[in-house]
Amino acid sequence: MKPRNNAKSTDHDLFCDFPITKGKLAQELGIARSTIGVWSQIALYRIAAFREAYPKDSEGNPDIESPLSPYQSWVLVRVGRLMDQLASANRVRQAISKNPNYFSIYTYRKAQENLTQLSA
């Protein structure tokens, strides 16, 4: 993988107010679109809530080409943070399996609430 334009782009959680494309998320984080693709594949197969957040296509499968929900964007930043810390996709997969709550919708909502309280 090529180095990130901004090495600190995944140091903090990202909270979007709207759906965002993978390309735009990559641009915001200063990384390659293919990197978002790798992180997305890891999340898709390891985090059920991430997979379920995609709209379904006509056959009932996740439409992985659709824009990411705010929750999915938040998850991908967290996957990116783990990739930066652990430097291996296999280690990240293991970490996700061992710590599913780190990526849960509940954790996302609590973090979002905490952010709202800080800014109020």
XYZ file of C-alpha atoms in Angstrom:
120
model
C 0.000 0.000 0.000
C 1.165 3.503 -0.717
C 1.609 5.908 2.204
C -1.320 8.090 3.193
C -1.286 11.777 2.325
C -2.312 12.427 5.913
C -0.855 9.845 8.300
C -3.216 10.977 11.056
C -6.403 10.677 8.981
C -7.724 7.731 10.998
C -6.509 8.840 14.428
C -9.999 10.067 15.313
C -13.500 8.810 14.608
C -15.296 10.294 11.633
C -18.933 11.324 11.920
C -20.684 12.187 8.659
C -24.151 13.710 8.532
C -24.935 12.158 5.159
C -24.118 9.126 2.996
C -20.731 9.344 1.299
C -19.202 7.449 -1.605
C -16.104 5.348 -1.058
C -14.200 7.622 -3.430
C -15.159 10.753 -1.512
C -14.303 9.076 1.817
C -10.906 8.116 0.428
C -10.394 11.705 -0.703
C -11.368 13.048 2.739
C -8.933 10.668 4.433
C -6.128 11.290 1.930
C -5.869 7.629 0.913
C -6.346 5.613 -2.244
C -9.854 4.449 -3.192
C -8.477 0.911 -3.367
C -7.499 1.148 0.314
C -11.120 1.924 1.199
C -12.035 -1.114 -0.894
C -9.722 -3.341 1.146
C -11.036 -1.989 4.452
C -14.605 -2.354 3.201
C -14.078 -6.014 2.273
C -12.678 -6.725 5.730
C -15.677 -5.035 7.369
C -18.194 -6.621 4.992
C -17.235 -10.163 5.973
C -16.461 -9.553 9.655
C -19.057 -7.030 10.874
C -22.693 -8.023 10.409
C -24.084 -4.536 11.171
C -21.783 -3.041 8.520
C -23.056 -5.547 5.947
C -26.700 -5.018 6.965
C -26.361 -1.240 6.614
C -26.103 -1.590 2.824
C -29.339 -1.347 0.857
C -30.327 -4.643 -0.759
C -30.281 -5.243 -4.495
C -33.129 -6.948 -6.372
C -31.822 -10.372 -5.292
C -31.580 -9.410 -1.619
C -27.787 -9.092 -1.582
C -25.967 -6.050 -0.161
C -25.537 -3.340 -2.817
C -21.875 -2.669 -2.070
C -21.659 -0.020 -4.799
C -24.091 2.291 -2.994
C -22.828 5.216 -0.883
C -21.742 4.399 2.658
C -23.995 5.298 5.556
C -22.557 7.499 8.315
C -22.196 4.356 10.462
C -20.294 2.535 7.720
C -17.924 5.483 7.263
C -17.246 5.465 11.003
C -16.518 1.711 10.882
C -14.093 2.064 7.978
C -12.120 4.746 9.789
C -11.844 2.398 12.767
C -10.728 -0.459 10.501
C -8.146 1.927 9.033
C -6.924 2.823 12.502
C -6.420 -0.869 13.270
C -4.617 -1.377 9.947
C -2.271 1.453 10.895
C -1.660 -0.012 14.364
C -1.482 -3.722 13.470
C -0.018 -3.494 9.937
C -1.658 -6.731 8.801
C -5.114 -7.527 7.424
C -5.063 -10.888 9.212
C -4.355 -9.217 12.557
C -7.158 -6.740 11.908
C -9.569 -9.586 11.149
C -8.588 -11.248 14.426
C -8.994 -7.990 16.350
C -12.473 -7.486 14.889
C -13.444 -11.023 15.872
C -12.151 -10.532 19.404
C -13.652 -7.038 19.871
C -16.973 -6.877 17.982
C -18.328 -4.185 20.316
C -15.650 -1.770 19.071
C -17.609 -1.684 15.783
C -21.186 -1.993 17.047
C -23.992 0.397 16.214
C -24.415 0.913 19.962
C -20.782 2.069 20.296
C -21.252 4.327 17.264
C -24.341 5.949 18.755
C -22.713 6.396 22.173
C -19.652 8.012 20.583
C -21.926 10.266 18.562
C -23.859 11.234 21.728
C -20.601 12.018 23.527
C -19.507 14.226 20.642
C -22.844 16.047 20.668
C -22.567 16.652 24.416
C -19.048 18.030 24.019
C -20.115 20.494 21.353
C -23.212 21.689 23.227
